[in-house]
Amino acid sequence: MEFPDLGEHCSERTCKQLDFLPLKCDACGDVFCKDHIAYARHRCSSAYKKDVQVPVCPLCDAPIPAKKGETADVVVGAHMDKGCRPDSVRQKEKIFTNKCFKPGCKKKEMMKLVCDQCHQNFCLQHRHPLDHQCQGRGRNISKAGCAAEMRLLESRQKSLNAQLPHNRCRTKS
């Protein structure tokens, strides 16, 4: 052998395979090959610490707490007898509750999409003022159009200020 210190032997008594990429069991801490790393394959004595499963009720989809040593079937059966409420009885929470205010549109959205001008809720298709014939503030213009209009007003105001004669005081000497 060229590299006698490379790799480790599998801790399983019947295997003892030299593995160059050994795996360490997170429950017992022994080193195993890829074939024996599963808890059941090497009969791990500490598997109960890591292999914890919580049974889920098939009727209400609720996790059922079980104590150590209890069978999942017995715990779930006791839960069903004690007062399990199936999904059909429980009211499911509605996700799409925000109805579009555009006449003729029946879409509902998960989130509110409120118009800045008319303050009504709309779907994704009708969320812009131009798409729902907004009757909010005056004309229907987009935000970019509003910004362009503001720049135009500012430039007009600057040009008017430049054209006005300034009253300059002259002092007599």
PDB file of C-alpha atoms in Angstrom:
ATOM      1  CA  MET A   1       0.000   0.000   0.000  1.00  0.00           C
ATOM      2  CA  GLU A   2       1.276   3.400  -0.885  1.00  0.00           C
ATOM      3  CA  PHE A   3      -0.784   5.470   1.608  1.00  0.00           C
ATOM      4  CA  PRO A   4      -1.328   3.382   4.755  1.00  0.00           C
ATOM      5  CA  ASP A   5      -2.575   6.331   6.833  1.00  0.00           C
ATOM      6  CA  LEU A   6      -5.125   7.498   4.279  1.00  0.00           C
ATOM      7  CA  GLY A   7      -8.787   6.731   5.051  1.00  0.00           C
ATOM      8  CA  GLU A   8     -10.333   4.695   7.871  1.00  0.00           C
ATOM      9  CA  HIS A   9     -11.860   1.276   8.275  1.00  0.00           C
ATOM     10  CA  CYS A  10     -15.613   0.902   8.682  1.00  0.00           C
ATOM     11  CA  SER A  11     -16.625   0.290  12.315  1.00  0.00           C
ATOM     12  CA  GLU A  12     -19.160  -2.385  11.340  1.00  0.00           C
ATOM     13  CA  ARG A  13     -17.799  -5.756  12.570  1.00  0.00           C
ATOM     14  CA  THR A  14     -18.733  -7.617   9.389  1.00  0.00           C
ATOM     15  CA  CYS A  15     -17.419  -4.951   6.970  1.00  0.00           C
ATOM     16  CA  LYS A  16     -14.073  -3.386   8.009  1.00  0.00           C
ATOM     17  CA  GLN A  17     -13.785  -1.865   4.523  1.00  0.00           C
ATOM     18  CA  LEU A  18     -11.039   0.749   4.068  1.00  0.00           C
ATOM     19  CA  ASP A  19     -12.893   3.900   3.051  1.00  0.00           C
ATOM     20  CA  PHE A  20     -11.042   6.948   1.777  1.00  0.00           C
ATOM     21  CA  LEU A  21     -14.063   9.173   2.489  1.00  0.00           C
ATOM     22  CA  PRO A  22     -15.370   7.772   5.767  1.00  0.00           C
ATOM     23  CA  LEU A  23     -18.582   9.090   7.322  1.00  0.00           C
ATOM     24  CA  LYS A  24     -19.015   9.714  11.030  1.00  0.00           C
ATOM     25  CA  CYS A  25     -22.353   8.794  12.616  1.00  0.00           C
ATOM     26  CA  ASP A  26     -23.839  11.868  14.296  1.00  0.00           C
ATOM     27  CA  ALA A  27     -25.510   9.732  16.990  1.00  0.00           C
ATOM     28  CA  CYS A  28     -22.827   7.303  18.196  1.00  0.00           C
ATOM     29  CA  GLY A  29     -19.695   8.966  16.740  1.00  0.00           C
ATOM     30  CA  ASP A  30     -18.274   5.841  15.053  1.00  0.00           C
ATOM     31  CA  VAL A  31     -16.882   5.901  11.502  1.00  0.00           C
ATOM     32  CA  PHE A  32     -18.657   3.951   8.755  1.00  0.00           C
ATOM     33  CA  CYS A  33     -18.546   3.399   4.999  1.00  0.00           C
ATOM     34  CA  LYS A  34     -21.328   4.650   2.752  1.00  0.00           C
ATOM     35  CA  ASP A  35     -23.130   1.299   3.013  1.00  0.00           C
ATOM     36  CA  HIS A  36     -23.372   1.296   6.819  1.00  0.00           C
ATOM     37  CA  ILE A  37     -23.873   4.978   7.728  1.00  0.00           C
ATOM     38  CA  ALA A  38     -27.662   4.623   8.147  1.00  0.00           C
ATOM     39  CA  TYR A  39     -28.747   4.019  11.770  1.00  0.00           C
ATOM     40  CA  ALA A  40     -30.503   0.765  10.903  1.00  0.00           C
ATOM     41  CA  ARG A  41     -27.586  -0.574   8.827  1.00  0.00           C
ATOM     42  CA  HIS A  42     -25.099  -0.425  11.717  1.00  0.00           C
ATOM     43  CA  ARG A  43     -27.658  -1.029  14.497  1.00  0.00           C
ATOM     44  CA  CYS A  44     -26.838   2.286  16.165  1.00  0.00           C
ATOM     45  CA  SER A  45     -27.383   2.218  19.919  1.00  0.00           C
ATOM     46  CA  SER A  46     -27.835   6.027  20.044  1.00  0.00           C
ATOM     47  CA  ALA A  47     -30.265   6.337  17.132  1.00  0.00           C
ATOM     48  CA  TYR A  48     -33.151   7.246  19.444  1.00  0.00           C
ATOM     49  CA  LYS A  49     -31.424  10.584  20.158  1.00  0.00           C
ATOM     50  CA  LYS A  50     -31.468  11.694  16.518  1.00  0.00           C
ATOM     51  CA  ASP A  51     -34.166   9.684  14.780  1.00  0.00           C
ATOM     52  CA  VAL A  52     -37.182  11.568  16.140  1.00  0.00           C
ATOM     53  CA  GLN A  53     -40.376  11.659  14.122  1.00  0.00           C
ATOM     54  CA  VAL A  54     -43.527  13.592  15.005  1.00  0.00           C
ATOM     55  CA  PRO A  55     -46.745  11.926  13.844  1.00  0.00           C
ATOM     56  CA  VAL A  56     -49.193  14.100  11.915  1.00  0.00           C
ATOM     57  CA  CYS A  57     -52.972  13.637  12.061  1.00  0.00           C
ATOM     58  CA  PRO A  58     -54.281  12.633   8.610  1.00  0.00           C
ATOM     59  CA  LEU A  59     -57.587  14.467   9.194  1.00  0.00           C
ATOM     60  CA  CYS A  60     -56.513  17.878  10.489  1.00  0.00           C
ATOM     61  CA  ASP A  61     -52.811  17.908   9.480  1.00  0.00           C
ATOM     62  CA  ALA A  62     -51.802  18.868  13.033  1.00  0.00           C
ATOM     63  CA  PRO A  63     -48.566  17.508  14.565  1.00  0.00           C
ATOM     64  CA  ILE A  64     -49.323  15.233  17.533  1.00  0.00           C
ATOM     65  CA  PRO A  65     -46.764  15.245  20.373  1.00  0.00           C
ATOM     66  CA  ALA A  66     -45.722  11.727  21.384  1.00  0.00           C
ATOM     67  CA  LYS A  67     -43.700  10.715  24.413  1.00  0.00           C
ATOM     68  CA  LYS A  68     -40.654   8.498  24.149  1.00  0.00           C
ATOM     69  CA  GLY A  69     -41.698   4.885  23.608  1.00  0.00           C
ATOM     70  CA  GLU A  70     -45.275   5.624  22.507  1.00  0.00           C
ATOM     71  CA  THR A  71     -46.444   4.228  19.190  1.00  0.00           C
ATOM     72  CA  ALA A  72     -47.430   6.854  16.631  1.00  0.00           C
ATOM     73  CA  ASP A  73     -50.634   4.986  15.694  1.00  0.00           C
ATOM     74  CA  VAL A  74     -51.855   4.920  19.299  1.00  0.00           C
ATOM     75  CA  VAL A  75     -51.138   8.631  19.825  1.00  0.00           C
ATOM     76  CA  VAL A  76     -52.866   9.679  16.580  1.00  0.00           C
ATOM     77  CA  GLY A  77     -55.841   7.401  17.340  1.00  0.00           C
ATOM     78  CA  ALA A  78     -56.230   8.999  20.782  1.00  0.00           C
ATOM     79  CA  HIS A  79     -56.084  12.448  19.178  1.00  0.00           C
ATOM     80  CA  MET A  80     -58.841  11.519  16.710  1.00  0.00           C
ATOM     81  CA  ASP A  81     -61.061  10.161  19.492  1.00  0.00           C
ATOM     82  CA  LYS A  82     -60.449  13.142  21.767  1.00  0.00           C
ATOM     83  CA  GLY A  83     -61.653  15.899  19.459  1.00  0.00           C
ATOM     84  CA  CYS A  84     -59.936  16.168  16.107  1.00  0.00           C
ATOM     85  CA  ARG A  85     -61.527  18.649  13.720  1.00  0.00           C
ATOM     86  CA  PRO A  86     -61.034  17.649  10.066  1.00  0.00           C
ATOM     87  CA  ASP A  87     -60.102  20.188   7.383  1.00  0.00           C
ATOM     88  CA  SER A  88     -63.599  20.107   5.906  1.00  0.00           C
ATOM     89  CA  VAL A  89     -65.071  21.291   9.212  1.00  0.00           C
ATOM     90  CA  ARG A  90     -62.410  23.922   9.863  1.00  0.00           C
ATOM     91  CA  GLN A  91     -62.776  27.113   7.877  1.00  0.00           C
ATOM     92  CA  LYS A  92     -59.837  27.476   5.556  1.00  0.00           C
ATOM     93  CA  GLU A  93     -58.341  30.934   5.560  1.00  0.00           C
ATOM     94  CA  LYS A  94     -58.905  32.674   2.248  1.00  0.00           C
ATOM     95  CA  ILE A  95     -55.768  34.025   0.622  1.00  0.00           C
ATOM     96  CA  PHE A  96     -57.179  36.005  -2.312  1.00  0.00           C
ATOM     97  CA  THR A  97     -59.467  38.516  -0.583  1.00  0.00           C
ATOM     98  CA  ASN A  98     -58.706  41.857  -2.270  1.00  0.00           C
ATOM     99  CA  LYS A  99     -61.311  42.319  -5.022  1.00  0.00           C
ATOM    100  CA  CYS A 100     -60.694  44.603  -8.003  1.00  0.00           C
ATOM    101  CA  PHE A 101     -62.964  47.693  -8.107  1.00  0.00           C
ATOM    102  CA  LYS A 102     -62.869  47.951 -11.929  1.00  0.00           C
ATOM    103  CA  PRO A 103     -66.433  47.320 -13.204  1.00  0.00           C
ATOM    104  CA  GLY A 104     -66.653  43.917 -14.875  1.00  0.00           C
ATOM    105  CA  CYS A 105     -63.392  42.577 -13.393  1.00  0.00           C
ATOM    106  CA  LYS A 106     -63.764  39.663 -10.985  1.00  0.00           C
ATOM    107  CA  LYS A 107     -60.082  39.126 -10.124  1.00  0.00           C
ATOM    108  CA  LYS A 108     -58.848  39.006  -6.537  1.00  0.00           C
ATOM    109  CA  GLU A 109     -55.298  39.543  -5.340  1.00  0.00           C
ATOM    110  CA  MET A 110     -53.315  38.444  -2.280  1.00  0.00           C
ATOM    111  CA  MET A 111     -52.158  41.993  -1.535  1.00  0.00           C
ATOM    112  CA  LYS A 112     -53.919  45.322  -1.717  1.00  0.00           C
ATOM    113  CA  LEU A 113     -52.967  47.402  -4.749  1.00  0.00           C
ATOM    114  CA  VAL A 114     -54.434  50.794  -3.893  1.00  0.00           C
ATOM    115  CA  CYS A 115     -54.512  53.599  -6.474  1.00  0.00           C
ATOM    116  CA  ASP A 116     -52.711  56.775  -5.317  1.00  0.00           C
ATOM    117  CA  GLN A 117     -55.374  59.010  -6.836  1.00  0.00           C
ATOM    118  CA  CYS A 118     -58.785  57.421  -6.148  1.00  0.00           C
ATOM    119  CA  HIS A 119     -57.682  55.236  -3.181  1.00  0.00           C
ATOM    120  CA  GLN A 120     -59.517  52.120  -4.420  1.00  0.00           C
ATOM    121  CA  ASN A 121     -58.177  48.578  -4.650  1.00  0.00           C
ATOM    122  CA  PHE A 122     -57.417  47.017  -8.072  1.00  0.00           C
ATOM    123  CA  CYS A 123     -55.934  43.837  -9.540  1.00  0.00           C
ATOM    124  CA  LEU A 124     -52.504  43.730 -11.190  1.00  0.00           C
ATOM    125  CA  GLN A 125     -54.015  44.362 -14.617  1.00  0.00           C
ATOM    126  CA  HIS A 126     -55.928  47.512 -13.559  1.00  0.00           C
ATOM    127  CA  ARG A 127     -53.585  48.942 -10.885  1.00  0.00           C
ATOM    128  CA  HIS A 128     -52.407  51.955 -12.922  1.00  0.00           C
ATOM    129  CA  PRO A 129     -54.706  55.022 -13.147  1.00  0.00           C
ATOM    130  CA  LEU A 130     -54.792  54.848 -16.947  1.00  0.00           C
ATOM    131  CA  ASP A 131     -55.939  51.208 -16.832  1.00  0.00           C
ATOM    132  CA  HIS A 132     -59.041  51.789 -14.683  1.00  0.00           C
ATOM    133  CA  GLN A 133     -60.165  55.220 -15.953  1.00  0.00           C
ATOM    134  CA  CYS A 134     -59.333  56.815 -12.611  1.00  0.00           C
ATOM    135  CA  GLN A 135     -61.655  59.614 -11.478  1.00  0.00           C
ATOM    136  CA  GLY A 136     -59.342  60.672  -8.639  1.00  0.00           C
ATOM    137  CA  ARG A 137     -57.437  63.950  -9.104  1.00  0.00           C
ATOM    138  CA  GLY A 138     -58.088  65.677 -12.410  1.00  0.00           C
ATOM    139  CA  ARG A 139     -56.393  64.095 -15.415  1.00  0.00           C
ATOM    140  CA  ASN A 140     -55.107  60.542 -15.662  1.00  0.00           C
ATOM    141  CA  ILE A 141     -51.357  60.640 -16.039  1.00  0.00           C
ATOM    142  CA  SER A 142     -48.646  58.224 -15.074  1.00  0.00           C
ATOM    143  CA  LYS A 143     -45.985  59.019 -12.469  1.00  0.00           C
ATOM    144  CA  ALA A 144     -43.460  59.683 -15.245  1.00  0.00           C
ATOM    145  CA  GLY A 145     -45.920  62.065 -16.891  1.00  0.00           C
ATOM    146  CA  CYS A 146     -46.473  63.829 -13.580  1.00  0.00           C
ATOM    147  CA  ALA A 147     -42.708  64.256 -13.112  1.00  0.00           C
ATOM    148  CA  ALA A 148     -42.364  65.666 -16.647  1.00  0.00           C
ATOM    149  CA  GLU A 149     -45.212  68.098 -15.970  1.00  0.00           C
ATOM    150  CA  MET A 150     -43.520  69.291 -12.768  1.00  0.00           C
ATOM    151  CA  ARG A 151     -40.225  69.880 -14.618  1.00  0.00           C
ATOM    152  CA  LEU A 152     -42.109  71.883 -17.251  1.00  0.00           C
ATOM    153  CA  LEU A 153     -43.754  74.065 -14.595  1.00  0.00           C
ATOM    154  CA  GLU A 154     -40.405  74.660 -12.881  1.00  0.00           C
ATOM    155  CA  SER A 155     -38.709  75.645 -16.138  1.00  0.00           C
ATOM    156  CA  ARG A 156     -41.559  78.064 -16.982  1.00  0.00           C
ATOM    157  CA  GLN A 157     -41.302  79.614 -13.557  1.00  0.00           C
ATOM    158  CA  LYS A 158     -37.532  80.108 -13.964  1.00  0.00           C
ATOM    159  CA  SER A 159     -37.978  81.718 -17.375  1.00  0.00           C
ATOM    160  CA  LEU A 160     -40.636  84.089 -15.984  1.00  0.00           C
ATOM    161  CA  ASN A 161     -38.301  85.112 -13.156  1.00  0.00           C
ATOM    162  CA  ALA A 162     -35.537  85.835 -15.673  1.00  0.00           C
ATOM    163  CA  GLN A 163     -37.841  88.030 -17.821  1.00  0.00           C
ATOM    164  CA  LEU A 164     -39.141  90.175 -14.960  1.00  0.00           C
ATOM    165  CA  PRO A 165     -37.242  93.487 -14.529  1.00  0.00           C
ATOM    166  CA  HIS A 166     -35.462  93.578 -11.261  1.00  0.00           C
ATOM    167  CA  ASN A 167     -35.835  96.693  -9.157  1.00  0.00           C
ATOM    168  CA  ARG A 168     -32.312  97.770  -8.432  1.00  0.00           C
ATOM    169  CA  CYS A 169     -31.615 100.528  -6.026  1.00  0.00           C
ATOM    170  CA  ARG A 170     -28.993 103.004  -7.007  1.00  0.00           C
ATOM    171  CA  THR A 171     -27.371 104.970  -4.333  1.00  0.00           C
ATOM    172  CA  LYS A 172     -26.485 108.602  -4.870  1.00  0.00           C
ATOM    173  CA  SER A 173     -22.914 109.472  -4.210  1.00  0.00           C
TER     174      SER A 173
END
